[in-house]
Coordinates of C-alpha atoms in Angstrom, one line a residue:
X1 CA 111.8 36.1 147.7
X2 CA 108.6 35.9 145.6
X3 CA 109.2 39.5 144.4
X4 CA 112.7 38.7 143.3
X5 CA 111.6 35.5 141.6
X6 CA 108.8 37.2 139.7
X7 CA 111.2 40.1 138.8
X8 CA 113.7 37.6 137.4
X9 CA 111.0 36.0 135.3
X10 CA 109.8 39.4 134.1
X11 CA 113.3 40.6 133.1
X12 CA 114.0 37.3 131.2
X13 CA 110.7 37.6 129.4
X14 CA 111.5 41.3 128.5
X15 CA 115.0 40.4 127.3
X16 CA 113.9 37.5 125.2
X17 CA 111.0 39.5 123.7
X18 CA 113.4 42.3 122.8
X19 CA 116.2 40.2 121.3
X20 CA 114.2 37.5 119.5
X21 CA 111.8 39.9 117.7
X22 CA 108.8 38.8 119.9
X23 CA 108.4 42.4 120.9
X24 CA 108.0 43.4 117.3
X25 CA 105.5 40.7 116.7
X26 CA 103.5 41.8 119.8
X27 CA 103.8 45.4 118.4
X28 CA 102.2 44.3 115.1
X29 CA 99.4 42.5 117.0
X30 CA 99.0 45.7 119.1
X31 CA 99.0 48.0 116.0
X32 CA 95.5 49.4 117.0
X33 CA 97.0 50.3 120.4
X34 CA 99.9 52.1 118.7
X35 CA 97.3 53.9 116.5
X36 CA 95.5 54.9 119.7
X37 CA 98.6 57.0 120.6
X38 CA 101.1 54.7 122.3
X39 CA 104.7 54.9 121.0
X40 CA 105.2 51.9 118.6
X41 CA 108.2 50.7 120.7
X42 CA 105.9 50.6 123.7
X43 CA 102.8 49.2 122.2
X44 CA 103.6 45.7 123.6
X45 CA 103.4 47.1 127.1
X46 CA 99.6 46.8 127.7
X47 CA 99.7 43.2 126.3
X48 CA 102.6 42.3 128.5
X49 CA 100.7 43.6 131.5
X50 CA 98.3 40.7 131.0
X51 CA 101.1 38.3 131.6
X52 CA 103.7 40.1 133.8
X53 CA 103.6 43.8 134.8
X54 CA 107.3 43.5 135.7
X55 CA 108.1 42.3 132.2
X56 CA 106.2 45.3 130.8
X57 CA 108.1 47.8 132.9
X58 CA 111.4 46.0 132.2
X59 CA 110.7 46.4 128.4
X60 CA 109.8 50.1 128.9
X61 CA 112.9 50.8 131.0
X62 CA 115.1 49.2 128.4
X63 CA 113.6 51.3 125.6
X64 CA 114.0 54.4 127.7
X65 CA 117.6 53.6 128.6
X66 CA 118.5 53.1 125.0
X67 CA 117.0 56.4 124.0
X68 CA 114.2 55.0 121.7
X69 CA 111.4 56.6 123.7
X70 CA 111.1 59.6 126.0
X71 CA 109.7 59.6 129.5
X72 CA 106.3 61.0 128.4
X73 CA 105.9 58.0 126.1
X74 CA 106.4 55.7 129.0
X75 CA 103.8 57.7 131.0
X76 CA 101.2 57.4 128.2
X77 CA 101.9 53.7 127.8
X78 CA 101.6 53.2 131.5
X79 CA 98.2 55.0 131.6
X80 CA 97.0 52.7 128.8
X81 CA 98.2 49.6 130.8
X82 CA 95.9 50.3 133.8
X83 CA 93.0 48.6 132.1
X84 CA 94.9 45.4 131.2
X85 CA 96.2 45.4 134.8
X86 CA 92.6 45.4 136.1
X87 CA 91.9 42.4 133.7
X88 CA 94.9 40.6 135.2
X89 CA 93.5 41.1 138.7
X90 CA 90.1 39.9 137.5
X91 CA 91.2 36.5 136.2
X92 CA 93.8 36.0 138.8
X93 CA 91.9 37.1 142.0
X94 CA 88.6 38.9 141.6
X95 CA 86.6 36.3 139.7
X96 CA 88.1 33.1 141.3
X97 CA 88.3 34.5 144.9
X98 CA 86.6 37.8 145.6
X99 CA 83.3 37.3 143.8
X100 CA 82.6 33.9 145.4
X101 CA 83.6 35.4 148.8
X102 CA 81.6 38.7 148.7
X103 CA 79.1 38.2 145.9
X104 CA 77.3 41.4 144.7
X105 CA 79.6 43.6 146.9
X106 CA 82.6 42.3 145.0
X107 CA 80.8 43.0 141.6
X108 CA 80.1 46.6 142.7
X109 CA 83.7 47.0 143.8
X110 CA 85.1 45.7 140.5
X111 CA 82.7 47.8 138.4
X112 CA 83.5 51.0 140.4
X113 CA 87.3 50.3 140.4
X114 CA 87.3 49.6 136.7
X115 CA 85.8 53.0 136.0
X116 CA 89.0 54.7 137.0
X117 CA 91.1 52.4 134.7
X118 CA 88.8 53.1 131.8
X119 CA 89.1 56.8 132.4
X120 CA 92.9 56.5 132.6
X121 CA 93.0 54.5 129.3
X122 CA 90.9 57.2 127.6
X123 CA 93.2 59.9 128.9
X124 CA 96.2 57.9 127.4
X125 CA 94.4 57.8 124.0
X126 CA 93.7 61.5 124.0
X127 CA 97.2 62.5 125.1
X128 CA 98.9 59.9 122.9
X129 CA 97.0 60.9 119.7
X130 CA 97.8 64.6 120.3
X131 CA 101.5 63.8 120.9
X132 CA 101.9 61.4 118.0
X133 CA 99.8 63.3 115.4
X134 CA 101.7 63.5 112.1
X135 CA 104.4 61.0 113.2
X136 CA 105.6 58.7 110.3
X137 CA 104.9 55.0 110.5
X138 CA 107.6 53.0 112.3
X139 CA 110.2 51.3 110.1
X140 CA 111.7 48.1 111.5
X141 CA 115.4 47.6 111.4
X142 CA 117.8 44.9 110.0
X143 CA 117.3 41.2 109.9
X144 CA 117.9 39.7 113.4
X145 CA 120.6 37.1 114.0
X146 CA 120.0 33.3 114.1
X147 CA 117.3 32.2 116.5
X148 CA 119.6 30.4 119.0
X149 CA 121.8 33.5 119.1
X150 CA 118.8 35.7 119.7
X151 CA 117.5 33.5 122.5
X152 CA 120.9 33.4 124.3
X153 CA 121.3 37.2 123.8
X154 CA 117.9 37.8 125.2
X155 CA 118.6 35.6 128.3
X156 CA 121.9 37.5 128.8
X157 CA 120.2 40.8 128.4
X158 CA 117.4 39.9 130.8
X159 CA 119.9 38.6 133.4
X160 CA 122.0 41.8 133.2
X161 CA 118.9 43.9 133.7
X162 CA 117.8 41.7 136.6
X163 CA 121.2 42.0 138.4
X164 CA 121.1 45.8 138.2
X165 CA 117.5 45.7 139.6
X166 CA 118.4 43.2 142.4
X167 CA 121.2 45.4 143.8
X168 CA 119.1 48.6 143.9
X169 CA 115.9 46.8 145.0
X170 CA 117.7 45.1 147.9
X171 CA 119.1 48.4 149.2
X172 CA 115.7 50.0 149.0
X173 CA 114.0 47.0 150.6
X174 CA 116.5 47.2 153.5
X175 CA 115.6 50.8 154.1
X176 CA 111.9 49.9 154.1
X177 CA 112.5 47.0 156.5
X178 CA 114.3 49.3 158.9
X179 CA 111.4 51.7 158.9
X180 CA 109.0 48.9 159.6
X181 CA 111.2 47.6 162.4
X182 CA 111.2 51.0 164.1
X183 CA 107.4 50.8 164.4
X184 CA 106.5 53.4 161.8
X185 CA 103.5 51.4 160.7
X186 CA 102.1 51.0 164.2
X187 CA 102.5 54.7 164.8
X188 CA 100.7 55.4 161.6
X189 CA 97.8 53.0 162.4
X190 CA 97.3 54.7 165.8
X191 CA 97.2 58.1 164.0
X192 CA 94.4 56.8 161.7
X193 CA 91.9 56.1 164.5
X194 CA 90.9 59.8 165.1
X195 CA 90.6 60.5 161.4
X196 CA 88.4 57.4 160.8
X197 CA 86.1 58.4 163.7
X198 CA 85.6 61.8 162.0
X199 CA 84.4 59.9 158.9
X200 CA 81.8 58.1 160.9
X201 CA 83.6 54.7 160.7
X202 CA 82.4 52.4 163.5
X203 CA 84.6 50.1 165.5
X204 CA 84.2 47.1 163.2
X205 CA 84.8 49.2 160.1
X206 CA 87.9 50.6 161.7
X207 CA 89.2 47.1 162.4
X208 CA 88.6 46.2 158.7
X209 CA 90.4 49.3 157.4
X210 CA 93.4 48.8 159.8
X211 CA 93.6 45.2 158.5
X212 CA 93.4 46.4 154.9
X213 CA 96.3 48.9 155.4
X214 CA 98.5 45.9 156.3
X215 CA 97.0 43.3 153.9
X216 CA 93.9 43.8 151.7
X217 CA 93.7 40.1 151.0
X218 CA 93.5 39.3 154.7
X219 CA 90.9 42.1 155.0
X220 CA 88.7 40.4 152.4
X221 CA 88.5 37.3 154.7
X222 CA 87.4 39.6 157.5
X223 CA 84.8 41.2 155.1
X224 CA 83.1 37.9 154.8
X225 CA 82.9 37.6 158.5
X226 CA 81.4 41.1 158.8
X227 CA 78.8 40.3 156.2
X228 CA 77.9 37.0 158.0
X229 CA 77.4 39.0 161.2
X230 CA 75.0 41.5 159.7
X231 CA 77.3 44.3 158.8
X232 CA 75.7 46.6 156.1
X233 CA 77.0 45.7 152.7
X234 CA 77.3 49.3 151.4
X235 CA 79.2 50.4 154.5
X236 CA 81.5 47.5 153.9
X237 CA 82.0 48.6 150.3
X238 CA 83.0 52.1 151.6
X239 CA 85.4 50.5 154.0
X240 CA 86.9 48.4 151.2
X241 CA 87.6 51.5 149.0
X242 CA 88.9 53.5 152.0
X243 CA 91.1 50.6 153.2
X244 CA 92.5 49.8 149.8
X245 CA 93.2 53.5 149.1
X246 CA 95.1 53.8 152.4
X247 CA 97.0 50.6 151.7
X248 CA 98.1 52.0 148.3
X249 CA 99.2 55.3 149.8
X250 CA 100.7 54.2 153.1
X251 CA 102.0 50.7 152.4
X252 CA 102.3 49.5 148.8
X253 CA 103.6 52.8 147.4
X254 CA 106.8 52.8 149.4
X255 CA 107.3 49.1 150.3
X256 CA 106.8 47.6 146.9
X257 CA 106.2 50.0 144.0
X258 CA 108.7 52.7 144.6
X259 CA 111.6 50.3 145.3
X260 CA 110.9 48.5 142.1
X261 CA 110.5 51.6 140.0
X262 CA 113.6 53.3 141.3
X263 CA 115.6 50.2 140.6
X264 CA 114.9 50.3 136.8
X265 CA 113.9 53.9 136.0
X266 CA 115.6 57.2 136.5
X267 CA 114.4 58.8 139.8
X268 CA 112.2 61.4 138.3
X269 CA 110.5 58.9 136.0
X270 CA 110.0 56.5 138.9
X271 CA 108.3 59.2 141.0
X272 CA 106.1 60.3 138.2
X273 CA 104.9 56.7 137.5
X274 CA 104.2 56.4 141.2
X275 CA 102.0 59.5 141.2
X276 CA 100.2 58.4 138.0
X277 CA 99.5 54.8 139.1
X278 CA 99.5 54.5 142.8
X279 CA 98.7 58.2 143.5
X280 CA 95.6 58.3 141.3
X281 CA 94.3 55.0 142.5
X282 CA 94.8 56.0 146.2
X283 CA 93.0 59.4 145.7
X284 CA 90.2 57.7 143.8
X285 CA 89.7 54.9 146.3
X286 CA 89.8 57.1 149.4
X287 CA 87.5 59.7 147.8
X288 CA 85.0 57.1 146.8
X289 CA 85.2 55.3 150.1
X290 CA 84.5 58.6 152.0
X291 CA 81.5 59.4 149.7
X292 CA 80.0 55.9 150.2
X293 CA 80.5 56.0 154.0
X294 CA 78.9 59.5 154.2
X295 CA 75.9 58.3 152.2
X296 CA 75.4 55.3 154.4
X297 CA 75.8 57.1 157.8

């Protein structure tokens, strides 16, 4: 229910932004971002990520559907949006919740996790500048209709996008629910235990990682308990990265992200975005977690 409500808000924001000229105003504010290599039509995407990632993707999907941008332009804008997404997490969860809960361990986690987002943003700049080299400056179109008409048109456009999303997302979610009901996650968790023992993860660390695969936020509460009972902070940091990476690869990618992407993007674009965003984060987190655990064994 929360996902559907946030998606509705995101599509309405995207529809209004596109129809009222707000997207063009954001694009003018984000001119330095466009100069960094993002397609001008998608330059509001990193800014929208600070408010609603779903609104950012709804805007990108609409531009792609109407033929104003190509898939590679969406990929570059998405890469550049990883850093604003990290900032969104910081002011919504990391600073008010995670830092008071875990202290210096949380600060180390945020710093190491942000390094990937900075690298992805730098990659977007390099790829975008190379792709857009020599492109003419964007020329804005005709004068928009009266404000009330634009607002109503934006609401209608957003609602149409949402209805299309809701139908496809519901179908995908039902498939995921069926897989969960068959015990696929329980089988997966049982398969993880031998692999975790090979990495030198002790019993308490394994409990944390198994919890994180189901819910990282629930695992953060367990992390506080582990610290209070003398669990080494650096080993906990390794478990945090490993748990979050496995959550992204085994849970979030196919229960949340893929159903949303496939409901608004063409299938190939959706899968590519999944690899770029969730795939890179999962590989980075798991690799860093394994390295930290090896160094602290």
